[in-house]
Tab-separated table of C-alpha atoms in Angstrom:
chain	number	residue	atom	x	y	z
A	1	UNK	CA	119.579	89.167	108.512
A	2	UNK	CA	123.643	89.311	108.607
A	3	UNK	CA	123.027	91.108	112.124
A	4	UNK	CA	120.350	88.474	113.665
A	5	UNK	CA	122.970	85.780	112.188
A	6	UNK	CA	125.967	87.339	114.072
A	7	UNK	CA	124.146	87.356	117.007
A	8	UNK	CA	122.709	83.531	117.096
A	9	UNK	CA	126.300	82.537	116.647
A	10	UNK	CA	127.992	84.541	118.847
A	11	UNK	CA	125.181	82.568	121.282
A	12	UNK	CA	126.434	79.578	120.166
A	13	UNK	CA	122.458	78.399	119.110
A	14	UNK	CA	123.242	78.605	115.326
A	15	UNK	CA	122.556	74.822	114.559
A	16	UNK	CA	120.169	74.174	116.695
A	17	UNK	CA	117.790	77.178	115.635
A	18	UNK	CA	117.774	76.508	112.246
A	19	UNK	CA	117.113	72.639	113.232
A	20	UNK	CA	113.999	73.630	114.561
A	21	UNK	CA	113.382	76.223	112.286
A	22	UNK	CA	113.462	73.339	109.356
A	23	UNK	CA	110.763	71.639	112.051
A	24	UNK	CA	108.367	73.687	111.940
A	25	UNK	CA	108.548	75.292	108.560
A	26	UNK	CA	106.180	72.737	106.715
A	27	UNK	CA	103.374	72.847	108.883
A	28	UNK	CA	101.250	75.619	106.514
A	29	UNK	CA	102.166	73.647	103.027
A	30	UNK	CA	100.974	70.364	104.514
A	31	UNK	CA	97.858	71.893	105.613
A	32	UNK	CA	97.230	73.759	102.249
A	33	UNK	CA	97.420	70.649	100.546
A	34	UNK	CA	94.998	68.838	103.157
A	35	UNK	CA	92.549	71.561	103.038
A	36	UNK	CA	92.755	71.723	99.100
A	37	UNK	CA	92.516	68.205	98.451
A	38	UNK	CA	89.173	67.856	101.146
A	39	UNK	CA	87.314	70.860	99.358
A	40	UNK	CA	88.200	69.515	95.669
A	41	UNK	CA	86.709	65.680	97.056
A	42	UNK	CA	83.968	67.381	98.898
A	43	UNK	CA	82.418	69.088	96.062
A	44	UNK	CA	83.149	65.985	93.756
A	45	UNK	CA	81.761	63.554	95.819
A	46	UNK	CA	78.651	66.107	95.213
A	47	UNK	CA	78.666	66.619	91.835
A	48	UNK	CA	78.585	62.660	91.114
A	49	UNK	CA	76.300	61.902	93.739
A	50	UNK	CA	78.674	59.973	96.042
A	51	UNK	CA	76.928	61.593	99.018
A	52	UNK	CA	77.592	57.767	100.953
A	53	UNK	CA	81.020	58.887	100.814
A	54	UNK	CA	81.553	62.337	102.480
A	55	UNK	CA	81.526	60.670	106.020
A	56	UNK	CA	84.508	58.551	105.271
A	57	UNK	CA	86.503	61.683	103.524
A	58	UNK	CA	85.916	63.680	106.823
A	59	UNK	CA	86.983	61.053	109.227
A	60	UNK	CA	90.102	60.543	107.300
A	61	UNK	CA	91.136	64.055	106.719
A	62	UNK	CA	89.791	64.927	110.365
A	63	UNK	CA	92.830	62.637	111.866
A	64	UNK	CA	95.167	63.546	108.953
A	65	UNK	CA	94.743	66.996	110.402
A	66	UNK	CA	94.836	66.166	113.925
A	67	UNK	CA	98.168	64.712	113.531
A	68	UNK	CA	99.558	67.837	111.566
A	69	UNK	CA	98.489	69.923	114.521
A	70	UNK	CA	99.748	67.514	117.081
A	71	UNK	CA	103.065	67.645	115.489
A	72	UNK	CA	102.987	71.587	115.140
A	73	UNK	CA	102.478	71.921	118.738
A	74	UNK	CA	105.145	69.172	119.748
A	75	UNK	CA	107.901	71.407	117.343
A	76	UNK	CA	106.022	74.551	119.058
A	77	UNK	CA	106.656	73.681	122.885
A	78	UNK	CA	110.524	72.689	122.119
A	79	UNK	CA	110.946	76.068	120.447
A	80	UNK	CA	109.233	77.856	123.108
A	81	UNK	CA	111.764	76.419	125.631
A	82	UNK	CA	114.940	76.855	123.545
A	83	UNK	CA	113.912	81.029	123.008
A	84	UNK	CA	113.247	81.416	126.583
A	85	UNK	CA	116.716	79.792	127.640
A	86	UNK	CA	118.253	81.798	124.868
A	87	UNK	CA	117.015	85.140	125.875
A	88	UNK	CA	117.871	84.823	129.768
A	89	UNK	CA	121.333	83.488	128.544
A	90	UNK	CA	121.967	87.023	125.990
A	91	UNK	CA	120.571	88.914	128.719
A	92	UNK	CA	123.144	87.693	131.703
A	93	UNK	CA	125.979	88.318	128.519
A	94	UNK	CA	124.480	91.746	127.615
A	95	UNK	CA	124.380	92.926	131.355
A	96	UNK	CA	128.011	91.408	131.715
A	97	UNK	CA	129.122	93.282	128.865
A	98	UNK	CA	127.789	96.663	130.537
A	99	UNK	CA	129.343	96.271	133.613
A	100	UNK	CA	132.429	95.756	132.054
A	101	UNK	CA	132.683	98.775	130.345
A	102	UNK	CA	134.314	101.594	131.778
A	103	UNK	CA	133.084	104.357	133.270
A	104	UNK	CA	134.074	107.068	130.246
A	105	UNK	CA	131.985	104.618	127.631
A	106	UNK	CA	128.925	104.648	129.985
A	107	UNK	CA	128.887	108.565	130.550
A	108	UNK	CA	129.043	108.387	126.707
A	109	UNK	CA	125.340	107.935	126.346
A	110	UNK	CA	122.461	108.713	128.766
A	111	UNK	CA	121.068	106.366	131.326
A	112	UNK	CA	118.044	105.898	129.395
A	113	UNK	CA	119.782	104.036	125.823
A	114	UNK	CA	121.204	101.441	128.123
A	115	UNK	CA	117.968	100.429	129.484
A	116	UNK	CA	116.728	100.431	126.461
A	117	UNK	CA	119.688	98.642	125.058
A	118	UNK	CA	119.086	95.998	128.035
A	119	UNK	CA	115.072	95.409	128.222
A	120	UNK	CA	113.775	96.796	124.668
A	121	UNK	CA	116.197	95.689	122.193
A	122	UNK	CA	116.688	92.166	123.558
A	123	UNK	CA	112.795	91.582	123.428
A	124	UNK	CA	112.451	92.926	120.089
A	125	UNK	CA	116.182	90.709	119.067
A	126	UNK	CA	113.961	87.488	120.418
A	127	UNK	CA	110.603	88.741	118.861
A	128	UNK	CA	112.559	88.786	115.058
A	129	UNK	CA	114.146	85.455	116.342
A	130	UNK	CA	110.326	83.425	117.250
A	131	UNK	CA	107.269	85.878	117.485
A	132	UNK	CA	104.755	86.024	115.513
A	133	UNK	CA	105.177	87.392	111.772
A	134	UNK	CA	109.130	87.325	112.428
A	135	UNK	CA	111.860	85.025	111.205
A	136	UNK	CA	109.523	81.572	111.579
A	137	UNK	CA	106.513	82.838	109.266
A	138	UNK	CA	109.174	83.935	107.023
A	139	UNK	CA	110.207	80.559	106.583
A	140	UNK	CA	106.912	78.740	106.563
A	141	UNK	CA	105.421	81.880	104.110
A	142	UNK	CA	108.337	80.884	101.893
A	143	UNK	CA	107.860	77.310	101.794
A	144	UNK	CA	103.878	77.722	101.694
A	145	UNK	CA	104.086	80.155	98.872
A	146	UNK	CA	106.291	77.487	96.410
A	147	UNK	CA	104.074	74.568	97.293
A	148	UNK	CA	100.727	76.252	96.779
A	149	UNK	CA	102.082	78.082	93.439
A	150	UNK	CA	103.376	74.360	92.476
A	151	UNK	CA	99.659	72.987	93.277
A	152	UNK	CA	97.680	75.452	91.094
A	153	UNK	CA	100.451	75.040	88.337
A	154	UNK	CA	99.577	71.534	88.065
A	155	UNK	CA	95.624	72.731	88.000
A	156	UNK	CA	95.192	75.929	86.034
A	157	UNK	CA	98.084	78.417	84.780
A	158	UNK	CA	95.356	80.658	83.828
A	159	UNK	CA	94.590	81.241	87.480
A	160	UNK	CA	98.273	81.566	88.459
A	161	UNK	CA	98.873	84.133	86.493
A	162	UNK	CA	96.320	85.889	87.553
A	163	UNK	CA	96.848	85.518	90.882
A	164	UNK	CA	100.848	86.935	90.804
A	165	UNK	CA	98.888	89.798	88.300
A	166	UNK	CA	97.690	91.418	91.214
A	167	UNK	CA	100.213	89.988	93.872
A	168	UNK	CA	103.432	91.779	92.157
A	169	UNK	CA	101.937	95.071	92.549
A	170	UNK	CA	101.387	94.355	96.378
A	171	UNK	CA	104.991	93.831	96.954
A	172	UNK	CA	106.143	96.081	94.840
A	173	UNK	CA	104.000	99.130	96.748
A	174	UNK	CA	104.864	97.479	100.037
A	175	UNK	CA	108.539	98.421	99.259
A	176	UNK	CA	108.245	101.402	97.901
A	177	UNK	CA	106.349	102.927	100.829
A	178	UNK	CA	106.803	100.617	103.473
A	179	UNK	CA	110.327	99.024	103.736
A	180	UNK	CA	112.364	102.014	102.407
A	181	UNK	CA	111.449	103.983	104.997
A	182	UNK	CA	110.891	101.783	108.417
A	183	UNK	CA	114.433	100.910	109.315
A	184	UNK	CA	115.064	104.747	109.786
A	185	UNK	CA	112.046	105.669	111.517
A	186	UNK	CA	112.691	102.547	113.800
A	187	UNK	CA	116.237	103.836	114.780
A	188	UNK	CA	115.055	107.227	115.121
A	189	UNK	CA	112.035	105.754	117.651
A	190	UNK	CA	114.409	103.921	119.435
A	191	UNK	CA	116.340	107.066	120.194
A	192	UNK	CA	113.658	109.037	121.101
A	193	UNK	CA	112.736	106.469	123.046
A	194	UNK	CA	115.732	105.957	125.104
A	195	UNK	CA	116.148	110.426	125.174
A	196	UNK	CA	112.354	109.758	127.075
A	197	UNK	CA	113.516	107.242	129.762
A	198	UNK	CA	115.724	109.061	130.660
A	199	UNK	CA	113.811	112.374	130.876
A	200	UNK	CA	111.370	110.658	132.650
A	201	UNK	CA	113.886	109.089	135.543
A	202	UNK	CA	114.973	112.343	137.442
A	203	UNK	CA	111.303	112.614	138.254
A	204	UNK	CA	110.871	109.116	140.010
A	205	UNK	CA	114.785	109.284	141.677
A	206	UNK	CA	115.151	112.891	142.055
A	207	UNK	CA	111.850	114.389	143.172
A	208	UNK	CA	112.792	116.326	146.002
A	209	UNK	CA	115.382	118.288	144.413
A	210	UNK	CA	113.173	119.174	141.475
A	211	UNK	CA	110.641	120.553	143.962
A	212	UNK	CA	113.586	122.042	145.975
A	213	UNK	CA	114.542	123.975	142.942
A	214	UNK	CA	111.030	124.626	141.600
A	215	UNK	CA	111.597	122.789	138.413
A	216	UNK	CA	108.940	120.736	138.341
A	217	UNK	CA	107.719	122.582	135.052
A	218	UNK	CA	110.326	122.014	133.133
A	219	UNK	CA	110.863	118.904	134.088
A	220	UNK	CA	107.565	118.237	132.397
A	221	UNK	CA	108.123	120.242	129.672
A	222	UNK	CA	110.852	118.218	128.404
A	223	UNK	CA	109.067	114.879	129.438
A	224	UNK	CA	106.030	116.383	127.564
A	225	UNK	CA	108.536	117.300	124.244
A	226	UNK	CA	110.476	114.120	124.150
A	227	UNK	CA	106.768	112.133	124.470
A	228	UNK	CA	105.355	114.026	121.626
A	229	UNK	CA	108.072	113.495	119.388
A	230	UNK	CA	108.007	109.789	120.119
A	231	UNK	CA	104.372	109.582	119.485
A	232	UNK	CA	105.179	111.366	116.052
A	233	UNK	CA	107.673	109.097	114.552
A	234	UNK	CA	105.659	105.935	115.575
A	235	UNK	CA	102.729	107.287	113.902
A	236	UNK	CA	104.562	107.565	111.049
A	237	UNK	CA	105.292	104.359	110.851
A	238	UNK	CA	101.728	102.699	111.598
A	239	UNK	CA	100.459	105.402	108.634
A	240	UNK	CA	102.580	103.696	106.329
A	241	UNK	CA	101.863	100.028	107.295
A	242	UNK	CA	98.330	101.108	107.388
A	243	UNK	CA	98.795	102.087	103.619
A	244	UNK	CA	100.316	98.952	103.196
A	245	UNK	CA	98.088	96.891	104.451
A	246	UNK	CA	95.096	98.648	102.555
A	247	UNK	CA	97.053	97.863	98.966
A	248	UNK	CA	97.224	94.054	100.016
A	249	UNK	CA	93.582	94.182	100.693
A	250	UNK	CA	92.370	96.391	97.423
A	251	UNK	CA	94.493	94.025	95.243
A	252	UNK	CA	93.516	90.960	96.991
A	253	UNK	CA	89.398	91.692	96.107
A	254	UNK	CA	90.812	92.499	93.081
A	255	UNK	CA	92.535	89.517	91.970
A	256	UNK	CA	89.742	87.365	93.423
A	257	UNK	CA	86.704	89.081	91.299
A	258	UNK	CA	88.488	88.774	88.121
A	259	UNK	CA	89.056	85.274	89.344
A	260	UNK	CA	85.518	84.406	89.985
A	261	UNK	CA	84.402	86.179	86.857
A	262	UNK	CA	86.785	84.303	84.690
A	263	UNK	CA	86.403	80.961	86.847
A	264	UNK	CA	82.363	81.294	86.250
A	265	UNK	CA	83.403	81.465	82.170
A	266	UNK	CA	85.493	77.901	82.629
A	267	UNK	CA	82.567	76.547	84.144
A	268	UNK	CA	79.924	77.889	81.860
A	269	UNK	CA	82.077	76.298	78.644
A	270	UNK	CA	82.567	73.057	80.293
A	271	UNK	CA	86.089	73.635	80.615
A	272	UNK	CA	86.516	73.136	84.572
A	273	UNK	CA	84.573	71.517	87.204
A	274	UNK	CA	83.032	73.457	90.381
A	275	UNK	CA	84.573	71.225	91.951
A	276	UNK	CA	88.455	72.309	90.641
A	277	UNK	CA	87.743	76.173	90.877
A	278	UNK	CA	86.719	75.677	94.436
A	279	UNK	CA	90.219	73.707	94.539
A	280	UNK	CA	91.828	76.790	92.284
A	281	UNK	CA	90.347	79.252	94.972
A	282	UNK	CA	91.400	77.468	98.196
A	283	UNK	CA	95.210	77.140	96.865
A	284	UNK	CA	95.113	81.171	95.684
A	285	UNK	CA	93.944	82.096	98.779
A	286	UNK	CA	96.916	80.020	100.427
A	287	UNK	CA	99.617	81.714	97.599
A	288	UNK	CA	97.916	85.635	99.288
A	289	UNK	CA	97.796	84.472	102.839
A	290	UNK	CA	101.822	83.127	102.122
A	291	UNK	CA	102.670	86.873	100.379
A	292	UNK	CA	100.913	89.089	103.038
A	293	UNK	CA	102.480	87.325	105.608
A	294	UNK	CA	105.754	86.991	104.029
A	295	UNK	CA	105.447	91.048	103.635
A	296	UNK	CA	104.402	91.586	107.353
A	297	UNK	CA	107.605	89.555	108.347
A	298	UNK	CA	109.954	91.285	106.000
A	299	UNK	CA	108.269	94.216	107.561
A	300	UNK	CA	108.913	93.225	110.995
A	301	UNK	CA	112.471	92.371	110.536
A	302	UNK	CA	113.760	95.684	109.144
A	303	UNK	CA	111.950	97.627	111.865
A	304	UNK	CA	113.449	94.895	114.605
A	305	UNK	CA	117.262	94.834	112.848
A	306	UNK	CA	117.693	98.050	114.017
A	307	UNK	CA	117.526	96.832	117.701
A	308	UNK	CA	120.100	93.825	116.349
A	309	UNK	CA	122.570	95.906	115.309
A	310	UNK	CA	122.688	97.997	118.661
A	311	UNK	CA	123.221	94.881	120.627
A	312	UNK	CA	125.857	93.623	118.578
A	313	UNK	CA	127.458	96.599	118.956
A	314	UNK	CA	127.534	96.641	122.627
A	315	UNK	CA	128.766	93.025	122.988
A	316	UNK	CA	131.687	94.021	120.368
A	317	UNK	CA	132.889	96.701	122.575
């Protein structure tokens, strides 16, 4: 995060990304709440026979969430337009920079890193900055998570607790196999990646003289090594997410059987309405949604930091 923060300043976009940032952040709280709030009056309006009433409750919370999405896609199209000026604008300063340098500093590394340092690193710089599962959805997870833990506070700290009783272990296994280890084997793709570019470029710029000299085959044989050893190392790292990902779900069914178990109990005493589990169930579901995604985006920016780091370093030369 220091890295991506170096970088938006040194663009001179620091206030003005974290302006809309703020924007847009709310628009997942607001609609837990909405969504909540309809279910809970939904299955009340059933349970005490207010059937008359149901039309009303949809018409109001249809244009209450009309409005929420009009407003998400208003903050949406701004930000849109501010990341698309900001990328061409990093990109004319990165190629600058290059051209720049002298000659020594750019025989320094092959042909291939400063491609990759150009085309690959930017993109993945302005995917942690506003794609999807990046540095917005960390925000909005964040803000989502507090709100919706708030909510089911106020309803049942029964369910709560059990909810973060199978949520901590999530995170917990998520960084132990997943976060430790996918800064490194991001780097280490990167390089590979860059070593494979420019393997790959004699063959499109310099094909006569490899079939002058017969080296065709080993031409190949070094595209064929540096291609298998990329393929490798990003398999490594879609195994582990994959792992990941298959804790959040195990623990997730988990959490929501003991749930409906215990929630089936409160019902069967006469200690909680149907109609405040469902309302228990929509805001846990909101708390996991907030926590995988929050995990996919923490993911996301230590794989993409890497790439942040390499163009700071080339604009600080």
């Amino acid at each position: 995060m220091s890295e991506l923060r170096k970088l938006i300043k040194r663009m001179g976009v620091w206030r003005k990304y974290i302006f809309l940032l703020l924007l847009r952040s709310p628009f997942d709280a607001f609609r837990t709440r909405l969504s909540a709030n309809l279910m809970k009056s939904v299955f009340l309006c059933l349970e005490t026979k207010l059937s008359g009433a149901l039309f009303k409750l949809c018409i109001i919370y249809g244009l209450l969430c009309a409005v929420l999405f009009v407003y998400n896609g208003i903050i949406w199209t701004r930000y849109a337009a501010f990341s698309a000026k900001a990328e061409i604008e990093l990109q004319k300063k990165m190629f600058g920079k290059m051209l720049s340098l002298p000659l020594k500093r750019i025989d320094h590394h092959f042909s291939g890193e400063w491609i990759t340092r150009l085309n690959s690193d930017i993109q993945a710089a302005f995917t942690m900055m506003n794609g999807p599962l990046n540095i917005p959805h960390l925000a909005v997870a964040i803000i989502n998570i507090l709100l919706s833990c708030l909510l089911m506070l106020k309803s049942s700290v029964l369910f709560l607790a059990i909810t973060w009783m199978f949520a901590i272990p999530q995170i917990v296994m998520n960084d132990k196999i997943v976060l430790k280890a996918i800064p490194k084997l991001k780097e280490a793709s990167q390089n590979t990646m860059a070593e494979n570019t420019s393997a790959i470029k004699p063959l499109l710029t310099d094909a006569d003289t490899i079939l002058l000299y017969d080296a065709k085959e080993l031409m190949m044989a070094n595209c064929a090594k540096t291609s298998k050893r990329l393929m490798k190392i990003n398999m490594k790292m879609h195994i582990r997410k994959a792992v990941g990902d298959a804790g959040m779900r195990l623990f997730g069914i988990g959490g929501y059987l003991v749930i409906l178990l215990t929630g089936y109990r409160l019902i069967y005493d006469g200690t909680m309405a149907f109609s405040d589990i469902v309302y228990c169930f929509q805001v846990r579901g909101s708390i996991l949604s907030g926590i995988f995604m929050l995990i996919s985006c923490i993911n996301n920016l230590k794989a993409n930091s890497v790439c942040i780091k390499r163009i700071n370093d080339t604009l600080e030369e």
